[in-house]
mmCIF file of C-alpha atoms in Angstrom:
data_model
loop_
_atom_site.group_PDB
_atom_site.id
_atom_site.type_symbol
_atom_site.label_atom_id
_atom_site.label_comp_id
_atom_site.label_asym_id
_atom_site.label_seq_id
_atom_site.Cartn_x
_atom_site.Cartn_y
_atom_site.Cartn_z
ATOM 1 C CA UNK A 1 12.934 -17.622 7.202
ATOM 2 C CA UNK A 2 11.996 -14.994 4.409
ATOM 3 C CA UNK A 3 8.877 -15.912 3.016
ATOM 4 C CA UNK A 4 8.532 -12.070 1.102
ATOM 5 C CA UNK A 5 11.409 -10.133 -0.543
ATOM 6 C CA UNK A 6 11.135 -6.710 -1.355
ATOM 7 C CA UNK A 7 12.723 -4.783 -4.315
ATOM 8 C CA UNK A 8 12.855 -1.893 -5.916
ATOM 9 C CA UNK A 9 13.504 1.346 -2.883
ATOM 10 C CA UNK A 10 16.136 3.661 -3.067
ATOM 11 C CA UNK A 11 17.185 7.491 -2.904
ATOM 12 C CA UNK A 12 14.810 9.797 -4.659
ATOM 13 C CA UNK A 13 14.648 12.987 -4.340
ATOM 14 C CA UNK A 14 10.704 14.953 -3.807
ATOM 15 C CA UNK A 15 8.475 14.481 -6.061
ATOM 16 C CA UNK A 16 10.044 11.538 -7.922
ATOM 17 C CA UNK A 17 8.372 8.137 -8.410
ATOM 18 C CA UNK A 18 9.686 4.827 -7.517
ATOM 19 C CA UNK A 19 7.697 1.237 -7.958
ATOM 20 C CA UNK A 20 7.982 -1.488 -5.054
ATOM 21 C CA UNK A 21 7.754 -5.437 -5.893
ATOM 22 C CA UNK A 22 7.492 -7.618 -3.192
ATOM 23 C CA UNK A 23 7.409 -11.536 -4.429
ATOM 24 C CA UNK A 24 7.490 -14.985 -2.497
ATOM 25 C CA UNK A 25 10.505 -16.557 -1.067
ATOM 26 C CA UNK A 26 9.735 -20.750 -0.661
ATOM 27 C CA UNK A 27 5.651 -20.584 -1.073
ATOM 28 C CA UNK A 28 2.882 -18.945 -3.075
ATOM 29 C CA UNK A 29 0.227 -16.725 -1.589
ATOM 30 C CA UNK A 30 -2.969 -17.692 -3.226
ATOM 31 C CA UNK A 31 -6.459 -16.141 -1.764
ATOM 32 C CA UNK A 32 -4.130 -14.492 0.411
ATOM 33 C CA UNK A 33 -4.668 -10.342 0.722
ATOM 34 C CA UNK A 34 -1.306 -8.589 0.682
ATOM 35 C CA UNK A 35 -0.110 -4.946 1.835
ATOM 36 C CA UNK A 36 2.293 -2.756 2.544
ATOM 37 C CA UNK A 37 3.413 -0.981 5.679
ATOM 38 C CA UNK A 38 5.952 1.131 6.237
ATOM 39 C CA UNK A 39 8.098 2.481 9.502
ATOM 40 C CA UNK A 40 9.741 5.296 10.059
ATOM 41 C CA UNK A 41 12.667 5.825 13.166
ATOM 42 C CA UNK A 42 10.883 6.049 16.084
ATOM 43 C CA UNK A 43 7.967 5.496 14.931
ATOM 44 C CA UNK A 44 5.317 2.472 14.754
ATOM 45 C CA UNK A 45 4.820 0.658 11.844
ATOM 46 C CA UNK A 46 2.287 2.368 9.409
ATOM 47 C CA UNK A 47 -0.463 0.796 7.141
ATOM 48 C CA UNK A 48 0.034 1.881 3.462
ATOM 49 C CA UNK A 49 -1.963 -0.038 1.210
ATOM 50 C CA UNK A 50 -3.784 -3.328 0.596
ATOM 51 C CA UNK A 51 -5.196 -5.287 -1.946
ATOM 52 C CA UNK A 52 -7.260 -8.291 -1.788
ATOM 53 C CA UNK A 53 -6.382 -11.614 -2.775
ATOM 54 C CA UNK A 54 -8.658 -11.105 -6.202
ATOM 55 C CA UNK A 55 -7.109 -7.488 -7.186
ATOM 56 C CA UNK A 56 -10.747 -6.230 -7.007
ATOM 57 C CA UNK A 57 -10.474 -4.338 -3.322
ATOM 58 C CA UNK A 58 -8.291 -1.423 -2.588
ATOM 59 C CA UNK A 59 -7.232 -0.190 0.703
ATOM 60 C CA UNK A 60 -5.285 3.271 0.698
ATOM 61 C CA UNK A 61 -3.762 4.913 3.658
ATOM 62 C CA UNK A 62 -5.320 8.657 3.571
ATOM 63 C CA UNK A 63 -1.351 10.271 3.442
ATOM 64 C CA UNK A 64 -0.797 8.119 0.806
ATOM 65 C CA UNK A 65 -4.537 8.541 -1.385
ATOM 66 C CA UNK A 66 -4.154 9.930 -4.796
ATOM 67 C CA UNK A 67 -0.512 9.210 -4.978
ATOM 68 C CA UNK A 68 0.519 5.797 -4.184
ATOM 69 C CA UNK A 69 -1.389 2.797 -6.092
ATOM 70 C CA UNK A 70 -0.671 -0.804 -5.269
ATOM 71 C CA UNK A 71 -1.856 -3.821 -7.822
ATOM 72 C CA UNK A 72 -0.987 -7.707 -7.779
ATOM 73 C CA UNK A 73 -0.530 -9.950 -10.739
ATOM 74 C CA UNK A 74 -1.149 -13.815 -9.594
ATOM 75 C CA UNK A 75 0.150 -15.247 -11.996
ATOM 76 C CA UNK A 76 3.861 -13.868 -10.945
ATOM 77 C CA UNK A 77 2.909 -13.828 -7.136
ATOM 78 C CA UNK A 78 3.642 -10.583 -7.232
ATOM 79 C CA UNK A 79 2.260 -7.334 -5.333
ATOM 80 C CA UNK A 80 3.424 -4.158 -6.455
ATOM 81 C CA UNK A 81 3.468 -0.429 -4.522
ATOM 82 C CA UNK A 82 3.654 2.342 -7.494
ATOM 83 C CA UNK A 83 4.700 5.434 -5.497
ATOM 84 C CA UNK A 84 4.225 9.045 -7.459
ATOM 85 C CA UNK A 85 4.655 12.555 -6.326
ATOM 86 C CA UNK A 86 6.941 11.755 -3.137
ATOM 87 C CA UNK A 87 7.261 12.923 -0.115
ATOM 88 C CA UNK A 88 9.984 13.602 2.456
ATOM 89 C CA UNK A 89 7.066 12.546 5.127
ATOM 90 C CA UNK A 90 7.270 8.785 2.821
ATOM 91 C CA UNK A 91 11.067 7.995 4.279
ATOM 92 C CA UNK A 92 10.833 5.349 5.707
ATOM 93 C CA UNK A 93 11.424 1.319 5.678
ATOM 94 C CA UNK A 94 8.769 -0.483 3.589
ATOM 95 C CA UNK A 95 7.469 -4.392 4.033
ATOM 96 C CA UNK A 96 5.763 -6.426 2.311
ATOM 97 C CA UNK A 97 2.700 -8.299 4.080
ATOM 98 C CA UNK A 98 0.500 -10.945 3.239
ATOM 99 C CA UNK A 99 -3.080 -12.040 5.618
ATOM 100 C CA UNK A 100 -6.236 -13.820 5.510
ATOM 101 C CA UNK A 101 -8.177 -10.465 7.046
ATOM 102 C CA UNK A 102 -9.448 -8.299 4.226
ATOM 103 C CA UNK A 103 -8.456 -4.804 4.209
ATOM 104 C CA UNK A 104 -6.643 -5.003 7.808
ATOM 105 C CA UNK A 105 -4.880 -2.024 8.949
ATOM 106 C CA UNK A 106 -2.706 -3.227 11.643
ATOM 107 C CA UNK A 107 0.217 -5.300 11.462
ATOM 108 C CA UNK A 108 -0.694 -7.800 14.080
ATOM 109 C CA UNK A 109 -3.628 -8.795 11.349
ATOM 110 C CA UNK A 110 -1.032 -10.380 9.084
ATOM 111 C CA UNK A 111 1.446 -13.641 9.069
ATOM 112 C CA UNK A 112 3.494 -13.179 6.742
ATOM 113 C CA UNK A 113 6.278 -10.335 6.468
ATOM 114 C CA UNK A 114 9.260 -9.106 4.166
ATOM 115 C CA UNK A 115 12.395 -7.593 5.307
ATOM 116 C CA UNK A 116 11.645 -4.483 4.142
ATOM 117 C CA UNK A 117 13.256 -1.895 1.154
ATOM 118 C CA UNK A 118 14.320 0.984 2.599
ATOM 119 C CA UNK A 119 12.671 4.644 0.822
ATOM 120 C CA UNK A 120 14.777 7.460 1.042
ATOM 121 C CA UNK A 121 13.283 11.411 -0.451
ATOM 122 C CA UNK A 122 15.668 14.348 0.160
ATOM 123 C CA UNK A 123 14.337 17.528 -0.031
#
C-alpha cells in the first residue's frame, strides 16, 4: 500500500525551478526523519536530501548543495524538495522516504517509500 504520495514533477527545461511535496497516504509520520532520493535509468537509487523529524538537521547531497533545499511543516505532514537552477544531470524519478536513522544516506536505512514523481530537464 502507498503510505507517501508525491506531487509536484514535471518537464522543465535547464535552469528552471520546480517544488516537490510528498504527504502521507493512511498514517502520520511523527519523529520520523524524511528524504528524498532519486533514480535515474540504469542507475541506483541516489540520496538527495534529508531532514530530521524536528526541521532543525539538514542533509544535502553534494550535486545537489546550493541548489536544492528541502523543509517539512508537521503540522500538514508534509516534506517538501524546492529544486532551483536545474540540471539535465537532475532527470530522474524522485521518492519520497521516511526513517527512524538520522541523516541516512542509503535507501535500505528507510521503511517507508513513495511512488515516485518523475523530473524531466531538457536542454
Amino acid at each position: 500500500q502507498v503510505q507517501l504520495v508525491e506531487s509536484g514533477g514535471g518537464l522543465v527545461q535547464a535552469g528552471d525551478s520546480l517544488r516537490l511535496s510528498c504527504a502521507p497516504s493512511g498514517r502520520t509520520f511523527t519523529r520520523y526523519d524524511m528524504g528524498w532520493f532519486r533514480q535515474a535509468p540504469g542507475k541506483e537509487r541516489e540520496f538527495v536530501a534529508a531532514i530530521s523529524w524536528s526541521g532543525d538537521n539538514l542533509y544535502y547531497a553534494d550535486s545537489v548543495k546550493g541548489r536544492f533545499t528541502i523543509s517539512r511543516d508537521n503540522g500538514k505532514n508534509t516534506v517538501y524538495l524546492q529544486m532551483n537552477s536545474l540540471k539535465f544531470e537532475d532527470t530522474a524519478i524522485y521518492y519520497c522516504t521516511a526513517g527512524r536513522r538520522s541523516g541516512a544516506r542509503t535507501w535500505f536505512e528507510y521503511d517507508y517509500w513513495g511512488q515516485g514523481t518523475q523530473v524531466t530537464v531538457s536542454t
